[in-house]
């Protein structure tokens, strides 16, 4: 670990100002950043502790949704009454991730910005374009069981590892950020990005911007939802494939469907055209399978992870079946 | 009546110290002026260091030195000076010996600084240029270069019996398959750590994480040319080791080297990542060819193993002894060849060879049972053996049939339908599988000392280790029972190289070896007490022979006249206020050589496999164990539970990934190297069946550290087959193999 200076700020504006310094970074729960600093994958020279900023509440919004403060912990979010009752999909997704201890420290803002779990990204003695642009990608021809099958580039096939974000994508959340130019909302689908030629960038957030909150729209799909997480052990593991599925049903007819995939791409994966196919259709396994096929169009395996293409399809079908029958847990 | 401490559950005598944090582990010791060393590891797997620039690191204030091959002082050259008690044949790795790189993550520098943080930072500033050479780490690609080692580390594979090839060719039922698993790493919770303190008089004090302090003592004495008496090693508590602490690891050598050069105490603690830079359970492939008659009698077994080793040592383990130990079969041929790769030498890991060999053999047996159309348990009974055919000797005891009976009953095995895919709940296919295993019950020579104070407090000691298994506790129990003292008046000391000689703590032989020594030293102490009594003309014991006296409740008496007992304190008072001492070295009795001694296990497992998604969950496990006398059922159960958890990990999760492009293990942390978590572990039943054995050692106990793991992975693999109809012969079994 390299030496760094440390400062604690009390409000958003000072945070934005402090972080504009060369080499500065925010630290919230520290559950990801500190690990990466210890192994020299990230080496900020100045840490701006934002945990004292009053962004730690969950409130109802005028639009009928709710606002999750960026500094509310993952645990407090998952167990918040409004979240549990109106957005149980989000609650389930958060609780499918990490461990109780980690969720107690981890914040909502930090969860969005957690880095990939690609093995090579964590080992500074190996080439990795995300860690060291231009050094090459060890994973494409190396070990890629955990990595992406959709939206990859020849420079990087990393996934975004968050569970929470998969639910937020399905729920069409909006990320509220503030920078030197003021505030701006970012629709969730545009928050994270694909690796393309710049795999070192995970999101469209600017380095001098802070996440202040995440807004959820009114519709929470509390009647029919599931978060299905498939992984190599029953807990404390990242998803090989996960599915956040939410349905608005009238009898057996689907009024609206939302499907987001985790563990398969550099961002939570949604295919709105495919979702639209389900609108007005019957909630049957056959229809679910057709959507699943459409979701995985263009998917590409890299050897160790090729199985994920079929696994993701089956997971979509299962998740939609569970959402229909209301058996929400994985 | 005399209090029996053994055979009853006892709390750990060190439990309080552990949960209150007063039990100190190697890295937790301190010394005045202590400085910290951080290791730099190689990025490449093979080649040489072209240049190593330490100037930037050295320029930091507080950095004392960076040791590399360029400035490492010359020490002894001979291989034998670097060999330790657990070295395989070959040329042991020597840290910082030259510019040559032999494996990825090889230690290439030690940065020493006033603080740990500074040393860690400075380590990042060491600049290394390499000259790469093509490495070979791909096990499968190199299997064709396998060779028979000149010398085996363990016993050479047993000689052939009968004509396995011909019997196989003639058998009506035939099976020929390859079973394999990748490397696994020990990953004890405590990272390896050493502190070295050179004294003014040239002697050395060491705190080390090790499974045998005298092994570290001997190693350092040889490597640094210091007389053994001048090397004092302590290791009072060990946070798990599972074999990783059998050999002194490189942090010990580096700490001693740095401390000697800098004339300051040096502490070196490895990181979790660095725990993947030395020994591991080797990648292994095993061919099994098996023949049987239609009624399910084994007619031929060929078991041919290929195990990974390094380029500098020939590591092997007992992978292929199991056909001769576990089954009756007249035509057996086995072999074990090595595949040398640019990796660090593998290292014994919990039930080395047993875990590997049993997994393959017990899946093959299940396959053959299906070919014969027999229930797998019935098939095993049909091929049962009371003889260890490798040795041609009867077992000193073998209550495996009782394990089968009680295990099957507890599990409800009788209700099993033979056909795969015959049980289902929703999307979950349910399968039941079983397997059995064995582990040798060895007694090794061990010494112990007993001191009985004038106040009647007994301290027994031996230089053994407690790696979390409960050594402190069981030795205290054995001593208290033998001496007839309240357990509170008895203590046991270990983890100190100046104590009486002990074998390494491994191989499940500690209770058997050290326990026997403890028992015998107490018996010797009893003779001393008798002598004192007689010398002082004590009426009652005037003509008594040692075998005629007994001890209970802190009193001594003639066995035939317990009513006339004398308090030990009274006898001790006759010794002029001096403590009474005894020391013994316990050797295995000659009688043992006529027999073969093994503990046995039978494991029954239930799994649920999702028919679409392939996820596997172990939902029920029953392990029945025949392990001789169970000294402490509580710590014994913990050992078996631990072994069971290991077995689940081995079956479904553990897997160190070798990236053959980089020649490097790539999942080197506990996020990416999966061990089971609570949610993976089902309700587990442990049964100890009664097993009397008067031959194995004076205690009749067989040791339980390893028998708990061996039959778990194959039982799970067999259950997966029963659930799905898919036979998986490669561990770990993951969902992609089953979807
Ligand atoms: C062993 C382990 C297992 C895990 N398993 C899972 C899992 O299964 N599923 C899952 O989803 N997650 C998992 N996690 C990840 C965990 O959810 C994240 O580490 C956590 O959410 C990060 O939040 P934090 O507050 O600790 O972030 P920090 O580590 O403090 O910060 C992370 C990044 O976000 C930036 N940042 C933080 N807050 C803000 C803000 N308000 N505005 C702008 N930038 C900000 C920081 O600068 C930093 O770059 C796991 C983590 C660990 C260590
Ligand atoms: S996939 Fe991305 S993160 Fe992984 S090695 Fe390649 S560039 Fe690095």
PDB file of C-alpha atoms in Angstrom, chain B residues 400-568:
ATOM      1  CA  UNK B 400     -15.902 -51.052   9.175  1.00  0.00           C
ATOM      2  CA  UNK B 401     -18.930 -53.339   8.971  1.00  0.00           C
ATOM      3  CA  UNK B 402     -20.305 -51.599  12.025  1.00  0.00           C
ATOM      4  CA  UNK B 403     -19.680 -48.240  10.297  1.00  0.00           C
ATOM      5  CA  UNK B 404     -21.651 -49.498   7.326  1.00  0.00           C
ATOM      6  CA  UNK B 405     -24.447 -50.810   9.492  1.00  0.00           C
ATOM      7  CA  UNK B 406     -24.852 -47.833  11.791  1.00  0.00           C
ATOM      8  CA  UNK B 407     -24.241 -45.272   9.059  1.00  0.00           C
ATOM      9  CA  UNK B 408     -26.739 -46.876   6.701  1.00  0.00           C
ATOM     10  CA  UNK B 409     -29.319 -47.135   9.430  1.00  0.00           C
ATOM     11  CA  UNK B 410     -28.980 -43.513  10.506  1.00  0.00           C
ATOM     12  CA  UNK B 411     -29.137 -42.385   6.895  1.00  0.00           C
ATOM     13  CA  UNK B 412     -32.003 -44.637   5.865  1.00  0.00           C
ATOM     14  CA  UNK B 413     -29.971 -46.225   3.097  1.00  0.00           C
ATOM     15  CA  UNK B 414     -32.293 -49.244   2.943  1.00  0.00           C
ATOM     16  CA  UNK B 415     -34.944 -47.072   1.277  1.00  0.00           C
ATOM     17  CA  UNK B 416     -32.684 -46.178  -1.612  1.00  0.00           C
ATOM     18  CA  UNK B 417     -33.824 -47.027  -5.098  1.00  0.00           C
ATOM     19  CA  UNK B 418     -30.991 -48.165  -7.288  1.00  0.00           C
ATOM     20  CA  UNK B 419     -31.928 -46.281 -10.463  1.00  0.00           C
ATOM     21  CA  UNK B 420     -30.457 -42.819 -11.006  1.00  0.00           C
ATOM     22  CA  UNK B 421     -32.959 -39.967 -11.262  1.00  0.00           C
ATOM     23  CA  UNK B 422     -35.460 -41.857  -9.162  1.00  0.00           C
ATOM     24  CA  UNK B 423     -36.104 -39.158  -6.578  1.00  0.00           C
ATOM     25  CA  UNK B 424     -37.254 -35.635  -7.266  1.00  0.00           C
ATOM     26  CA  UNK B 425     -38.711 -32.673  -5.431  1.00  0.00           C
ATOM     27  CA  UNK B 426     -39.822 -29.810  -7.693  1.00  0.00           C
ATOM     28  CA  UNK B 427     -36.857 -29.014  -9.909  1.00  0.00           C
ATOM     29  CA  UNK B 428     -34.457 -30.741  -7.541  1.00  0.00           C
ATOM     30  CA  UNK B 429     -33.137 -34.169  -8.403  1.00  0.00           C
ATOM     31  CA  UNK B 430     -32.263 -36.003  -5.226  1.00  0.00           C
ATOM     32  CA  UNK B 431     -29.430 -38.481  -4.995  1.00  0.00           C
ATOM     33  CA  UNK B 432     -27.971 -40.731  -2.336  1.00  0.00           C
ATOM     34  CA  UNK B 433     -24.386 -41.893  -2.492  1.00  0.00           C
ATOM     35  CA  UNK B 434     -21.885 -43.549  -0.254  1.00  0.00           C
ATOM     36  CA  UNK B 435     -18.196 -44.319  -0.044  1.00  0.00           C
ATOM     37  CA  UNK B 436     -15.718 -45.654   2.457  1.00  0.00           C
ATOM     38  CA  UNK B 437     -12.135 -44.965   3.291  1.00  0.00           C
ATOM     39  CA  UNK B 438      -9.211 -45.721   5.509  1.00  0.00           C
ATOM     40  CA  UNK B 439      -6.244 -43.982   7.070  1.00  0.00           C
ATOM     41  CA  UNK B 440      -3.214 -45.582   8.598  1.00  0.00           C
ATOM     42  CA  UNK B 441      -2.961 -45.521  12.381  1.00  0.00           C
ATOM     43  CA  UNK B 442       0.726 -45.103  12.999  1.00  0.00           C
ATOM     44  CA  UNK B 443       2.612 -44.846  16.211  1.00  0.00           C
ATOM     45  CA  UNK B 444       5.913 -43.040  15.926  1.00  0.00           C
ATOM     46  CA  UNK B 445       8.579 -42.731  18.506  1.00  0.00           C
ATOM     47  CA  UNK B 446       7.902 -39.803  20.846  1.00  0.00           C
ATOM     48  CA  UNK B 447       9.249 -38.697  24.207  1.00  0.00           C
ATOM     49  CA  UNK B 448       7.596 -37.006  27.151  1.00  0.00           C
ATOM     50  CA  UNK B 449       8.569 -35.620  30.488  1.00  0.00           C
ATOM     51  CA  UNK B 450       6.477 -35.426  33.645  1.00  0.00           C
ATOM     52  CA  UNK B 451       7.105 -33.279  36.683  1.00  0.00           C
ATOM     53  CA  UNK B 452       5.016 -33.664  39.808  1.00  0.00           C
ATOM     54  CA  UNK B 453       5.436 -30.721  42.136  1.00  0.00           C
ATOM     55  CA  UNK B 454       5.489 -31.059  45.913  1.00  0.00           C
ATOM     56  CA  UNK B 455       2.060 -29.428  45.815  1.00  0.00           C
ATOM     57  CA  UNK B 456       0.726 -32.273  43.709  1.00  0.00           C
ATOM     58  CA  UNK B 457       0.531 -30.400  40.397  1.00  0.00           C
ATOM     59  CA  UNK B 458       1.510 -32.398  37.367  1.00  0.00           C
ATOM     60  CA  UNK B 459       3.092 -30.912  34.269  1.00  0.00           C
ATOM     61  CA  UNK B 460       3.690 -33.151  31.289  1.00  0.00           C
ATOM     62  CA  UNK B 461       5.522 -31.908  28.226  1.00  0.00           C
ATOM     63  CA  UNK B 462       6.592 -32.821  24.725  1.00  0.00           C
ATOM     64  CA  UNK B 463       7.750 -30.735  21.767  1.00  0.00           C
ATOM     65  CA  UNK B 464       4.650 -31.561  19.751  1.00  0.00           C
ATOM     66  CA  UNK B 465       2.153 -29.049  18.312  1.00  0.00           C
ATOM     67  CA  UNK B 466      -1.528 -28.288  18.713  1.00  0.00           C
ATOM     68  CA  UNK B 467      -2.668 -27.165  15.293  1.00  0.00           C
ATOM     69  CA  UNK B 468      -6.189 -26.708  16.551  1.00  0.00           C
ATOM     70  CA  UNK B 469      -6.856 -30.407  16.869  1.00  0.00           C
ATOM     71  CA  UNK B 470      -6.983 -30.423  20.668  1.00  0.00           C
ATOM     72  CA  UNK B 471      -3.554 -31.832  21.575  1.00  0.00           C
ATOM     73  CA  UNK B 472      -3.358 -29.778  24.763  1.00  0.00           C
ATOM     74  CA  UNK B 473      -6.687 -31.165  25.862  1.00  0.00           C
ATOM     75  CA  UNK B 474      -6.331 -34.853  25.114  1.00  0.00           C
ATOM     76  CA  UNK B 475      -2.832 -35.047  26.566  1.00  0.00           C
ATOM     77  CA  UNK B 476      -4.108 -33.422  29.745  1.00  0.00           C
ATOM     78  CA  UNK B 477      -6.942 -35.949  29.857  1.00  0.00           C
ATOM     79  CA  UNK B 478      -4.599 -38.896  29.373  1.00  0.00           C
ATOM     80  CA  UNK B 479      -2.187 -37.656  32.027  1.00  0.00           C
ATOM     81  CA  UNK B 480      -4.923 -36.855  34.546  1.00  0.00           C
ATOM     82  CA  UNK B 481      -6.542 -40.212  34.112  1.00  0.00           C
ATOM     83  CA  UNK B 482      -3.325 -42.188  34.292  1.00  0.00           C
ATOM     84  CA  UNK B 483      -2.150 -40.375  37.397  1.00  0.00           C
ATOM     85  CA  UNK B 484      -5.567 -40.337  39.006  1.00  0.00           C
ATOM     86  CA  UNK B 485      -5.393 -36.590  39.473  1.00  0.00           C
ATOM     87  CA  UNK B 486      -8.143 -34.009  39.102  1.00  0.00           C
ATOM     88  CA  UNK B 487      -7.831 -32.575  35.597  1.00  0.00           C
ATOM     89  CA  UNK B 488      -7.373 -29.069  37.047  1.00  0.00           C
ATOM     90  CA  UNK B 489      -4.125 -30.194  38.631  1.00  0.00           C
ATOM     91  CA  UNK B 490      -2.651 -31.285  35.330  1.00  0.00           C
ATOM     92  CA  UNK B 491      -1.166 -29.208  32.541  1.00  0.00           C
ATOM     93  CA  UNK B 492       0.520 -30.036  29.278  1.00  0.00           C
ATOM     94  CA  UNK B 493       3.269 -28.064  27.549  1.00  0.00           C
ATOM     95  CA  UNK B 494       4.120 -28.206  23.856  1.00  0.00           C
ATOM     96  CA  UNK B 495       5.431 -26.057  21.016  1.00  0.00           C
ATOM     97  CA  UNK B 496       8.892 -25.533  22.515  1.00  0.00           C
ATOM     98  CA  UNK B 497      11.898 -27.131  20.851  1.00  0.00           C
ATOM     99  CA  UNK B 498      13.694 -27.722  24.144  1.00  0.00           C
ATOM    100  CA  UNK B 499      11.000 -30.144  25.278  1.00  0.00           C
ATOM    101  CA  UNK B 500      11.299 -33.907  24.773  1.00  0.00           C
ATOM    102  CA  UNK B 501      11.504 -35.120  21.199  1.00  0.00           C
ATOM    103  CA  UNK B 502       8.347 -35.304  19.140  1.00  0.00           C
ATOM    104  CA  UNK B 503       7.533 -36.318  15.601  1.00  0.00           C
ATOM    105  CA  UNK B 504       5.867 -33.699  13.396  1.00  0.00           C
ATOM    106  CA  UNK B 505       2.203 -33.216  14.126  1.00  0.00           C
ATOM    107  CA  UNK B 506       0.728 -34.829  11.049  1.00  0.00           C
ATOM    108  CA  UNK B 507      -0.401 -38.129   9.658  1.00  0.00           C
ATOM    109  CA  UNK B 508      -2.994 -38.433  12.445  1.00  0.00           C
ATOM    110  CA  UNK B 509      -0.335 -39.974  14.667  1.00  0.00           C
ATOM    111  CA  UNK B 510      -0.086 -37.426  17.477  1.00  0.00           C
ATOM    112  CA  UNK B 511      -2.536 -38.985  19.916  1.00  0.00           C
ATOM    113  CA  UNK B 512      -1.130 -42.394  19.163  1.00  0.00           C
ATOM    114  CA  UNK B 513       2.523 -41.391  19.513  1.00  0.00           C
ATOM    115  CA  UNK B 514       2.631 -38.513  21.962  1.00  0.00           C
ATOM    116  CA  UNK B 515      -0.399 -39.829  23.846  1.00  0.00           C
ATOM    117  CA  UNK B 516       1.355 -43.144  24.384  1.00  0.00           C
ATOM    118  CA  UNK B 517       4.448 -41.321  25.624  1.00  0.00           C
ATOM    119  CA  UNK B 518       2.314 -39.289  28.008  1.00  0.00           C
ATOM    120  CA  UNK B 519       0.710 -42.410  29.366  1.00  0.00           C
ATOM    121  CA  UNK B 520       4.034 -44.140  29.770  1.00  0.00           C
ATOM    122  CA  UNK B 521       5.759 -41.208  31.410  1.00  0.00           C
ATOM    123  CA  UNK B 522       2.963 -41.069  33.950  1.00  0.00           C
ATOM    124  CA  UNK B 523       3.416 -44.764  34.625  1.00  0.00           C
ATOM    125  CA  UNK B 524       7.086 -44.159  35.124  1.00  0.00           C
ATOM    126  CA  UNK B 525       6.280 -41.369  37.528  1.00  0.00           C
ATOM    127  CA  UNK B 526       4.142 -43.795  39.466  1.00  0.00           C
ATOM    128  CA  UNK B 527       7.138 -46.081  39.832  1.00  0.00           C
ATOM    129  CA  UNK B 528       9.132 -43.140  41.115  1.00  0.00           C
ATOM    130  CA  UNK B 529       6.447 -42.430  43.655  1.00  0.00           C
ATOM    131  CA  UNK B 530       6.545 -46.025  44.770  1.00  0.00           C
ATOM    132  CA  UNK B 531      10.312 -45.852  45.119  1.00  0.00           C
ATOM    133  CA  UNK B 532      10.064 -42.752  47.257  1.00  0.00           C
ATOM    134  CA  UNK B 533       7.471 -44.428  49.436  1.00  0.00           C
ATOM    135  CA  UNK B 534       9.575 -47.535  49.817  1.00  0.00           C
ATOM    136  CA  UNK B 535      12.819 -45.702  50.399  1.00  0.00           C
ATOM    137  CA  UNK B 536      11.187 -43.940  53.258  1.00  0.00           C
ATOM    138  CA  UNK B 537       9.867 -47.187  54.663  1.00  0.00           C
ATOM    139  CA  UNK B 538       6.198 -46.553  54.036  1.00  0.00           C
ATOM    140  CA  UNK B 539       4.360 -49.449  55.675  1.00  0.00           C
ATOM    141  CA  UNK B 540       1.650 -50.010  53.077  1.00  0.00           C
ATOM    142  CA  UNK B 541       3.926 -50.121  50.040  1.00  0.00           C
ATOM    143  CA  UNK B 542       6.795 -51.965  51.662  1.00  0.00           C
ATOM    144  CA  UNK B 543       6.713 -55.016  49.404  1.00  0.00           C
ATOM    145  CA  UNK B 544       4.575 -53.694  46.569  1.00  0.00           C
ATOM    146  CA  UNK B 545       5.555 -54.089  42.938  1.00  0.00           C
ATOM    147  CA  UNK B 546       4.765 -51.270  40.479  1.00  0.00           C
ATOM    148  CA  UNK B 547       2.020 -53.296  38.823  1.00  0.00           C
ATOM    149  CA  UNK B 548       0.324 -53.770  42.190  1.00  0.00           C
ATOM    150  CA  UNK B 549      -0.376 -50.140  42.891  1.00  0.00           C
ATOM    151  CA  UNK B 550      -3.101 -47.836  41.624  1.00  0.00           C
ATOM    152  CA  UNK B 551      -3.791 -44.125  41.573  1.00  0.00           C
ATOM    153  CA  UNK B 552      -7.106 -42.321  41.899  1.00  0.00           C
ATOM    154  CA  UNK B 553      -8.469 -39.104  43.342  1.00  0.00           C
ATOM    155  CA  UNK B 554      -4.997 -37.818  44.113  1.00  0.00           C
ATOM    156  CA  UNK B 555      -4.204 -40.916  46.153  1.00  0.00           C
ATOM    157  CA  UNK B 556      -2.014 -43.960  45.834  1.00  0.00           C
ATOM    158  CA  UNK B 557      -2.968 -47.420  47.061  1.00  0.00           C
ATOM    159  CA  UNK B 558      -2.478 -51.118  46.620  1.00  0.00           C
ATOM    160  CA  UNK B 559      -4.895 -52.234  43.943  1.00  0.00           C
ATOM    161  CA  UNK B 560      -6.204 -54.963  46.186  1.00  0.00           C
ATOM    162  CA  UNK B 561      -6.685 -52.677  49.164  1.00  0.00           C
ATOM    163  CA  UNK B 562      -8.152 -49.423  47.894  1.00  0.00           C
ATOM    164  CA  UNK B 563      -9.491 -48.574  51.311  1.00  0.00           C
ATOM    165  CA  UNK B 564      -5.993 -47.957  52.647  1.00  0.00           C
ATOM    166  CA  UNK B 565      -5.068 -45.207  50.225  1.00  0.00           C
ATOM    167  CA  UNK B 566      -2.442 -42.580  50.844  1.00  0.00           C
ATOM    168  CA  UNK B 567      -2.618 -39.025  49.488  1.00  0.00           C
ATOM    169  CA  UNK B 568       0.050 -38.334  46.878  1.00  0.00           C
TER     170      UNK B 568
END
